[in-house]
CSV table of C-alpha atoms (C1' of nucleotides) and ligand atoms in Angstrom, one decimal:
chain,number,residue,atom,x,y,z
D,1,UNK,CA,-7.2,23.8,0.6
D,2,UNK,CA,-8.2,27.5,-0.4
D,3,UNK,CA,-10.8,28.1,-3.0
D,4,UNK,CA,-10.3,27.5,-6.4
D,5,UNK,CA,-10.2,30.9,-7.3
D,6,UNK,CA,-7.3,31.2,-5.1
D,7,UNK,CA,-6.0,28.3,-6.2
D,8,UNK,CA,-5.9,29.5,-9.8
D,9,UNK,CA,-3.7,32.1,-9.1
D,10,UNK,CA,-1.1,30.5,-7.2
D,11,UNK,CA,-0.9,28.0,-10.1
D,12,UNK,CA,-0.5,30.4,-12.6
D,13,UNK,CA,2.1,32.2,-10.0
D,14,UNK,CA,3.7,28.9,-9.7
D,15,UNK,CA,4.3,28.6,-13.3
D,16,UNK,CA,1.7,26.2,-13.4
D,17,UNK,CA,-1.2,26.5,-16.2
D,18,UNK,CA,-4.8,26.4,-14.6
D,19,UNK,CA,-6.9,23.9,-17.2
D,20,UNK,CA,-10.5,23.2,-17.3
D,21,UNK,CA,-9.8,19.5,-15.7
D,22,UNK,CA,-7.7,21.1,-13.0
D,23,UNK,CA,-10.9,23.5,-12.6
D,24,UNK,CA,-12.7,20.6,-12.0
D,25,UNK,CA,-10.9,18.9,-9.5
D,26,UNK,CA,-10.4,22.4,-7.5
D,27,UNK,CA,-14.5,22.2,-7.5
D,28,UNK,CA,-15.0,18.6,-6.5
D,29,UNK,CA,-12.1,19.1,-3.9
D,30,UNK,CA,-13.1,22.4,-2.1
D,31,UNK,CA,-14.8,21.6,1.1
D,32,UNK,CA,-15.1,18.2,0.2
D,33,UNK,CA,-14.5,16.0,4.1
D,34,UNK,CA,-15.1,12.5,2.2
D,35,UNK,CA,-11.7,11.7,2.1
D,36,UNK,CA,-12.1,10.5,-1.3
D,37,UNK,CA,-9.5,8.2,-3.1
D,38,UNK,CA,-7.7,9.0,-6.8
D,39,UNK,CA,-10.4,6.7,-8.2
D,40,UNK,CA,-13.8,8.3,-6.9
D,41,UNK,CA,-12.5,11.4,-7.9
D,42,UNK,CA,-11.7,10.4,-11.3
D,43,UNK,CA,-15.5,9.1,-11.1
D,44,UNK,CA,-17.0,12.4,-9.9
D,45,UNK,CA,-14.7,14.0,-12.8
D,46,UNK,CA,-16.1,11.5,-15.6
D,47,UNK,CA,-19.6,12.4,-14.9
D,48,UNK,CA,-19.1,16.2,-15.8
D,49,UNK,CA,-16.0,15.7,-18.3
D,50,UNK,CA,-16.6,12.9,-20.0
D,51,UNK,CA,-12.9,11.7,-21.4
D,52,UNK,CA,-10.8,13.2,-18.3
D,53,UNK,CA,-8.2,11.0,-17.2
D,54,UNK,CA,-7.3,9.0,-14.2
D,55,UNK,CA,-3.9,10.2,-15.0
D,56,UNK,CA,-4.3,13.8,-15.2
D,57,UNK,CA,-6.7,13.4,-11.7
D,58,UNK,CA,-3.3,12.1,-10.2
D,59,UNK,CA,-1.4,14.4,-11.6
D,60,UNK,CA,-3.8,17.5,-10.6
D,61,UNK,CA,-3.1,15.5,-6.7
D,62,UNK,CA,-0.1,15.5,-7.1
D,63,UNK,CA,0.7,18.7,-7.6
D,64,UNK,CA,-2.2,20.1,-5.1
D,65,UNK,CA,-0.1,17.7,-2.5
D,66,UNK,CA,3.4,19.3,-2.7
D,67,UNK,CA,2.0,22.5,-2.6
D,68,UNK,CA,0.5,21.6,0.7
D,69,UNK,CA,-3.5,22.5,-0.3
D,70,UNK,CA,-3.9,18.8,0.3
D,71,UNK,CA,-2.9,15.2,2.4
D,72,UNK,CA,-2.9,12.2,0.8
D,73,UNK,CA,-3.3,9.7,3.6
D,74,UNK,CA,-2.6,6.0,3.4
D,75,UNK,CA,-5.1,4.4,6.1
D,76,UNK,CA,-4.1,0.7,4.2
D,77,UNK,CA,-7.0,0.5,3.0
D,78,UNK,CA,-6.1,0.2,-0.6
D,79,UNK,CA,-5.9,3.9,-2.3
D,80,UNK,CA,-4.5,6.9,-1.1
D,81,UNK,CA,-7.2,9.4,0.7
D,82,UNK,CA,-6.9,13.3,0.1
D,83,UNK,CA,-7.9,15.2,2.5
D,84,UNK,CA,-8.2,19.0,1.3
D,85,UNK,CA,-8.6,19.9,5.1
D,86,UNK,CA,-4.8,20.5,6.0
D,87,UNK,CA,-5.6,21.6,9.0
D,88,UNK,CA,-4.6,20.0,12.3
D,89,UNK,CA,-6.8,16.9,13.2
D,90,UNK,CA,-7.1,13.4,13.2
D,91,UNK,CA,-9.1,10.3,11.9
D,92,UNK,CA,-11.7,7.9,12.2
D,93,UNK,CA,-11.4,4.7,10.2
D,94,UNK,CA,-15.0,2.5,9.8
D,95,UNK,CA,-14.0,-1.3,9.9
D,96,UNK,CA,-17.1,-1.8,8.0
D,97,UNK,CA,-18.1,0.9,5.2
D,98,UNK,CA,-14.5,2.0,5.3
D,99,UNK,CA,-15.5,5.6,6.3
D,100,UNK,CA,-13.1,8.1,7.2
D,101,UNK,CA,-14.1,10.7,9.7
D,102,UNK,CA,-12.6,14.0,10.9
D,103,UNK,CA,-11.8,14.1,14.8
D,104,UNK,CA,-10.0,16.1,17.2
D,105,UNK,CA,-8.1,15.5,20.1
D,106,UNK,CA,-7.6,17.5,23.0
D,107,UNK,CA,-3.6,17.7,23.2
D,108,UNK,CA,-0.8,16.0,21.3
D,109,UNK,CA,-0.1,12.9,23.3
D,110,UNK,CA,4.0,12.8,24.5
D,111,UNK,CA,5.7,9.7,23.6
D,112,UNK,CA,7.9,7.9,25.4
D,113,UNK,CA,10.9,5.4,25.1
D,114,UNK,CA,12.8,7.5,22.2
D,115,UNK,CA,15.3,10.0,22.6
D,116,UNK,CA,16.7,12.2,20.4
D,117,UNK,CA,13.9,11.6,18.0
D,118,UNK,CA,12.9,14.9,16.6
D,119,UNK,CA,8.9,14.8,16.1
D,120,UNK,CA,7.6,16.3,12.8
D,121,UNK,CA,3.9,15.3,12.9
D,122,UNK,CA,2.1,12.8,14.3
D,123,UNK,CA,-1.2,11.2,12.9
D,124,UNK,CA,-3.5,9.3,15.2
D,125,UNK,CA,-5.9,6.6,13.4
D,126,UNK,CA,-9.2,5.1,15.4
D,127,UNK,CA,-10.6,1.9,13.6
D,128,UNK,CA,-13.4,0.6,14.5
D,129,UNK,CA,-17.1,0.7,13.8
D,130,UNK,CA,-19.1,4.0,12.9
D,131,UNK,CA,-22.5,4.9,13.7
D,132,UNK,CA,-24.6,4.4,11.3
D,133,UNK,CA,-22.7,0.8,11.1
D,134,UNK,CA,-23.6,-0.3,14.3
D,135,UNK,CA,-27.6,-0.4,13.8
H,1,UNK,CA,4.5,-13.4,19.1
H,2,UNK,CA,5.1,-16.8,21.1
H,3,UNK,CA,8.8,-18.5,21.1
H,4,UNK,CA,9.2,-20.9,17.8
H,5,UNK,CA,9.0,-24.1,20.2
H,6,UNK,CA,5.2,-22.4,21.1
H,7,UNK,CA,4.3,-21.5,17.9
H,8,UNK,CA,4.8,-25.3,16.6
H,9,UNK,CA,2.2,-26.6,19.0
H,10,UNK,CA,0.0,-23.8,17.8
H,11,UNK,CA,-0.3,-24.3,14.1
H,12,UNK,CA,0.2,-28.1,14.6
H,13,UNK,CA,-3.1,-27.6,17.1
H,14,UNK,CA,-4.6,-25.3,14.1
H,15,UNK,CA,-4.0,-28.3,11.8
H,16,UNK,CA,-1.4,-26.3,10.2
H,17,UNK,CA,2.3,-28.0,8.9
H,18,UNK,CA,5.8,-27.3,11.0
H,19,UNK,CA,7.6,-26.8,7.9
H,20,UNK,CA,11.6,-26.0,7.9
H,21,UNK,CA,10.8,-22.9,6.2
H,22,UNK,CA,8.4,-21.8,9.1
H,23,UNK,CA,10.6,-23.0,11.4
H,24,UNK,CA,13.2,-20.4,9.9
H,25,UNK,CA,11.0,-17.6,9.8
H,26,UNK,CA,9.8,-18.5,13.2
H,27,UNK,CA,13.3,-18.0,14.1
H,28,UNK,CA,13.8,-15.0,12.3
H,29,UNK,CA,10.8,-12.7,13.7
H,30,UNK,CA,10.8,-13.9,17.6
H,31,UNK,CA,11.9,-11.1,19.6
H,32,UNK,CA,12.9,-8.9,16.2
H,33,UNK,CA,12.1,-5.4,16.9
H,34,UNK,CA,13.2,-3.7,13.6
H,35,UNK,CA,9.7,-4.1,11.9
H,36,UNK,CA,10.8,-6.0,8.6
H,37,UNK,CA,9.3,-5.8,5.6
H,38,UNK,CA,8.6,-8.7,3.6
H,39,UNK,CA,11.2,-8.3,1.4
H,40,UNK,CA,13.8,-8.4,4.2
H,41,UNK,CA,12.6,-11.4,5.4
H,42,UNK,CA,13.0,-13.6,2.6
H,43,UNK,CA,16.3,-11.7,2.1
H,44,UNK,CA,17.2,-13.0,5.7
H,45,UNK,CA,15.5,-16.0,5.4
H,46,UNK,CA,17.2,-16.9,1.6
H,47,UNK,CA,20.9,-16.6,3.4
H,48,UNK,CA,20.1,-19.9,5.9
H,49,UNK,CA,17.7,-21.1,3.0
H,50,UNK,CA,18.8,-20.6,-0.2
H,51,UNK,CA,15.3,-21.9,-2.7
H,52,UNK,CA,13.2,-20.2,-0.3
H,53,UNK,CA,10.0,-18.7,-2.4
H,54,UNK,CA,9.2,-14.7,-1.2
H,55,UNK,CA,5.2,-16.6,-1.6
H,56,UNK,CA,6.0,-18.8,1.4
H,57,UNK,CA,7.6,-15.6,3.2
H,58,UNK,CA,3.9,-13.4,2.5
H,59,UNK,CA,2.3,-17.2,2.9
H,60,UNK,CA,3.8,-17.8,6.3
H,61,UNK,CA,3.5,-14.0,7.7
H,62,UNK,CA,0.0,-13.8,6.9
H,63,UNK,CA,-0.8,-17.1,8.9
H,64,UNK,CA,1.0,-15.9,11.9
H,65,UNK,CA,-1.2,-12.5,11.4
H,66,UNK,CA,-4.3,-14.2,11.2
H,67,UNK,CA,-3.2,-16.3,14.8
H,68,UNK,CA,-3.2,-12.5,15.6
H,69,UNK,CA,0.8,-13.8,16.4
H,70,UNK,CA,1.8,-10.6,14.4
H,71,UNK,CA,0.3,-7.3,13.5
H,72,UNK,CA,0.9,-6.4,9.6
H,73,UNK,CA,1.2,-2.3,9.9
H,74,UNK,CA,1.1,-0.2,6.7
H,75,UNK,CA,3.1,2.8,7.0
H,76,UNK,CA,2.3,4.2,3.8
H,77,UNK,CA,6.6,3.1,2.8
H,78,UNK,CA,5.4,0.9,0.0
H,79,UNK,CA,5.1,-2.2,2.0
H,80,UNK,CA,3.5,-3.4,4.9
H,81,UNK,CA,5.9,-3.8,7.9
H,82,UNK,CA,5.5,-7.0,10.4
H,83,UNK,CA,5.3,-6.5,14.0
H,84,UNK,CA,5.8,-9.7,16.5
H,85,UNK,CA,4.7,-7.3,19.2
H,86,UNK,CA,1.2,-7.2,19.6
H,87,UNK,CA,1.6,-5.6,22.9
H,88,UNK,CA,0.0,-2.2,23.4
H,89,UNK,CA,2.5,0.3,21.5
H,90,UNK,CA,3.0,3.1,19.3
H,91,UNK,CA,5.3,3.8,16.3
H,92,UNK,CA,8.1,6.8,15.1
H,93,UNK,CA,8.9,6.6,11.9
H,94,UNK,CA,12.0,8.6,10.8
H,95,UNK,CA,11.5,10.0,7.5
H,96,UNK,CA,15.1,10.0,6.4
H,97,UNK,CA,16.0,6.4,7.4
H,98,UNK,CA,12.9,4.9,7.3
H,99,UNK,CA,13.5,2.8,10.1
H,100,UNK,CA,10.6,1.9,12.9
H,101,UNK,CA,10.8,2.5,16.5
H,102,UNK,CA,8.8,1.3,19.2
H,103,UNK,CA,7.2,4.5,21.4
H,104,UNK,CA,4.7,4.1,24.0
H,105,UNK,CA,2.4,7.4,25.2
H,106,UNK,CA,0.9,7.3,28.9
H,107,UNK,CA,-2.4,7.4,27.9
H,108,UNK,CA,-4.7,6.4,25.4
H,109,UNK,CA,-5.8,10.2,24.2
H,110,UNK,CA,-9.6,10.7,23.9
H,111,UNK,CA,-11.0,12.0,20.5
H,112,UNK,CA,-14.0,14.4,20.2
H,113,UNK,CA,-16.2,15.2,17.3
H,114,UNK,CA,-17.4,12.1,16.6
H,115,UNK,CA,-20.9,10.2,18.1
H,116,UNK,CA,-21.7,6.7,18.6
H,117,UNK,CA,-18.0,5.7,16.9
H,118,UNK,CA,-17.0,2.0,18.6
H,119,UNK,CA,-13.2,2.7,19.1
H,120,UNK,CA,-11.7,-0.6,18.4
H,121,UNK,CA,-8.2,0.3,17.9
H,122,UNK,CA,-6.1,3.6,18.3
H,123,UNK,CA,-2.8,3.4,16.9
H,124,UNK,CA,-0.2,7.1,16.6
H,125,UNK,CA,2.6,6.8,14.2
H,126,UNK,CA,4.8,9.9,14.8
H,127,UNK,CA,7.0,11.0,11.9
H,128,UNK,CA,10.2,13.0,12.2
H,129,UNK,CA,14.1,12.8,12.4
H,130,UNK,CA,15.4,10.2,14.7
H,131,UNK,CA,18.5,10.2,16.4
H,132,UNK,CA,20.7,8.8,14.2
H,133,UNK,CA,19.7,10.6,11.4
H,134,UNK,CA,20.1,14.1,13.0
H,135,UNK,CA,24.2,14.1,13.4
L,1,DT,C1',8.7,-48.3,9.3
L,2,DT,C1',5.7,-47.5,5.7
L,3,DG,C1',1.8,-45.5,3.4
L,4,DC,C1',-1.8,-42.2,3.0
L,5,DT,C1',-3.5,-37.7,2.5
L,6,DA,C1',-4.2,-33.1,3.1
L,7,DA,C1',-1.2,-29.1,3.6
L,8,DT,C1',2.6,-26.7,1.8
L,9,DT,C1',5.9,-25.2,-1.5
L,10,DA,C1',7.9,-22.9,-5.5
L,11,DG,C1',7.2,-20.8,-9.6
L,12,DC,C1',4.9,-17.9,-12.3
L,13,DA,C1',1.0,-15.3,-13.9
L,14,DA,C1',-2.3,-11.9,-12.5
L,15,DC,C1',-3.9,-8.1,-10.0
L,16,DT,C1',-4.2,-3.1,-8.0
L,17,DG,C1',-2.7,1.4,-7.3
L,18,DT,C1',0.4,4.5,-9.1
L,19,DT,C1',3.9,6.5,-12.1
L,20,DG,C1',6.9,7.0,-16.5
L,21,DA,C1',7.2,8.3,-21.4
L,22,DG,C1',6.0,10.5,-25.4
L,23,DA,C1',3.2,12.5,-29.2
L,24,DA,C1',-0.6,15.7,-29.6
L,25,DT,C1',-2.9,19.6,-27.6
L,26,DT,C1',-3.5,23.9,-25.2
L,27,DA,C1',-3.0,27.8,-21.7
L,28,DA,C1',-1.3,32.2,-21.4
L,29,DG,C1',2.0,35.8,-21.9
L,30,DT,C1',3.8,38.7,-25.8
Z,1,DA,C1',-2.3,35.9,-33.7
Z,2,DC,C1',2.2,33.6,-32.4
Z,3,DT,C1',5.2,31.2,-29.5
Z,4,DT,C1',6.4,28.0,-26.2
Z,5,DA,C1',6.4,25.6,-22.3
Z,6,DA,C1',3.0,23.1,-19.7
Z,7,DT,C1',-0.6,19.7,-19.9
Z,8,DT,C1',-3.4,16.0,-21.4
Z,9,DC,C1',-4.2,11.5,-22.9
Z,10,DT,C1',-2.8,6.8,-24.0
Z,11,DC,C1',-0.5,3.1,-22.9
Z,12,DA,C1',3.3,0.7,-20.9
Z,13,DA,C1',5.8,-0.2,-16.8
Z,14,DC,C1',6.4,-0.6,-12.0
Z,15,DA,C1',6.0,-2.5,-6.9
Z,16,DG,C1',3.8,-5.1,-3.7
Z,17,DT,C1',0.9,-8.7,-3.0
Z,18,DT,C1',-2.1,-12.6,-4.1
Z,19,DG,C1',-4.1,-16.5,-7.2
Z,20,DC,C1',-3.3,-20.8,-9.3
Z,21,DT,C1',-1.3,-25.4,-9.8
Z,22,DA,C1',1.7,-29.4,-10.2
Z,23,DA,C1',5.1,-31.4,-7.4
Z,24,DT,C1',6.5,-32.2,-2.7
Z,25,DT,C1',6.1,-33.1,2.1
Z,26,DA,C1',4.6,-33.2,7.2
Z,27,DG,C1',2.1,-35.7,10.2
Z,28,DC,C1',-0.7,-39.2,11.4
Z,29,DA,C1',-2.1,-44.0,11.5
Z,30,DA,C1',-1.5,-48.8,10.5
Y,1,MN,MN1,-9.5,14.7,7.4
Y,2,MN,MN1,6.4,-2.1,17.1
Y,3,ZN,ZN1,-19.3,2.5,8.9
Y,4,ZN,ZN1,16.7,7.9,10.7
DNA sequence: TTGCTAATTAGCAACTGTTGAGAATTAAGT
DNA sequence: ACTTAATTCTCAACAGTTGCTAATTAGCAA
């Protein structure tokens, strides 16, 4: 996701109006590798803007989503994750705090036992426990 | 998953009931490789069983889950997708049909950037276009 | 075969995450 | 400042799934 300063322009070049709650949300999303769901967002957002709205947090997603600044990820573990990091990687799932972590793999593992099928992406997902869960 | 005549002596064993509309869904998920949803299931199931409740569908697919007969797989398609494979495979997932394929890779890639993570699980879902779909 | 009892079923309400709709507000170009 | 389309907020609706409970039933034992 680029800054929000560059963010506000291509909003406003995409027609799009650049609000103080979208402001926000470019702030608490820049840089951010938490992975956080619609809902701890819209928590981060109360504390500075009292009033905001879980709506207008999705809709700010939303939008942030199909201009391709950011993933939302469903790992099944309830929410949708966003993941301003559009980047190529892959992630780390905690069984236990529910964690998501940024790695990397070497090279794009081939598939086998499908032809014809014409690959677009593909997401790998480790569960298991995390660090600072194992002590 | 285990044959219908297997599973019988398993939940019997579990202290678990052989009802008819186990039986049926038993039946209906041995050796299925088209990833169902829920929904299709009782669909399936209400055409041999007309009465039958979508609660004893989830109630029924959750036990066999639990007996780790069946792996539950969110896709992020709205609902979770039942798998009577439990062998070692991977997914492709074609974004215009929707529709589930098994893939297998020839290794199990290694990630980096990421200490003392317990790797319990690693599961790639590849997205694209399958064949079908691309004529 | 019959009876007992705990498990299961069906039906429906409730729940969670997300989206739809619409009136009031506001960004931003003129 | 004025205009207007975009946005916000509120609240209802939606989909998938689970909770609850009275009525039914599988499976065991007598
Ligand atoms: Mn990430
Ligand atoms: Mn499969
Ligand atoms: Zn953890
Ligand atoms: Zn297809």
């Amino acid at each position: 996701m680029r800054s929000p300063a560059e963010l506000t322009q291509a909003f406003r070049q995409t027609g799009l109006k650049v609000t103080p709650q979208r402001q926000l949300l470019f702030r608490l999303l820049h840089g951010n590798t938490s992975h956080p769901s619609a809902d701890v967002l819209f928590a981060l957002a109360s504390k500075e803007m009292p009033g905001i709205s879980l709506r207008t947090v999705y809709q700010t997603l939303n939008d942030l989503a199909s201009m391709g600044e950011l993933h939302s990820i469903d790992f099944g573990t309830g929410s949708a994750r966003f993941d301003p990091n559009v980047t190529d990687h892959q992630h780390a799932v905690c069984n236990e705090c529910g964690t998501v972590h940024d790695v990397h793999v070497s090279r794009a593992p081939k598939m086998s036992g499908l032809e014809g099928f014409d690959i677009h992406d593909a997401h790998i997902v480790y569960r298991g426990v995390c660090a600072d869960c194992a002590s």
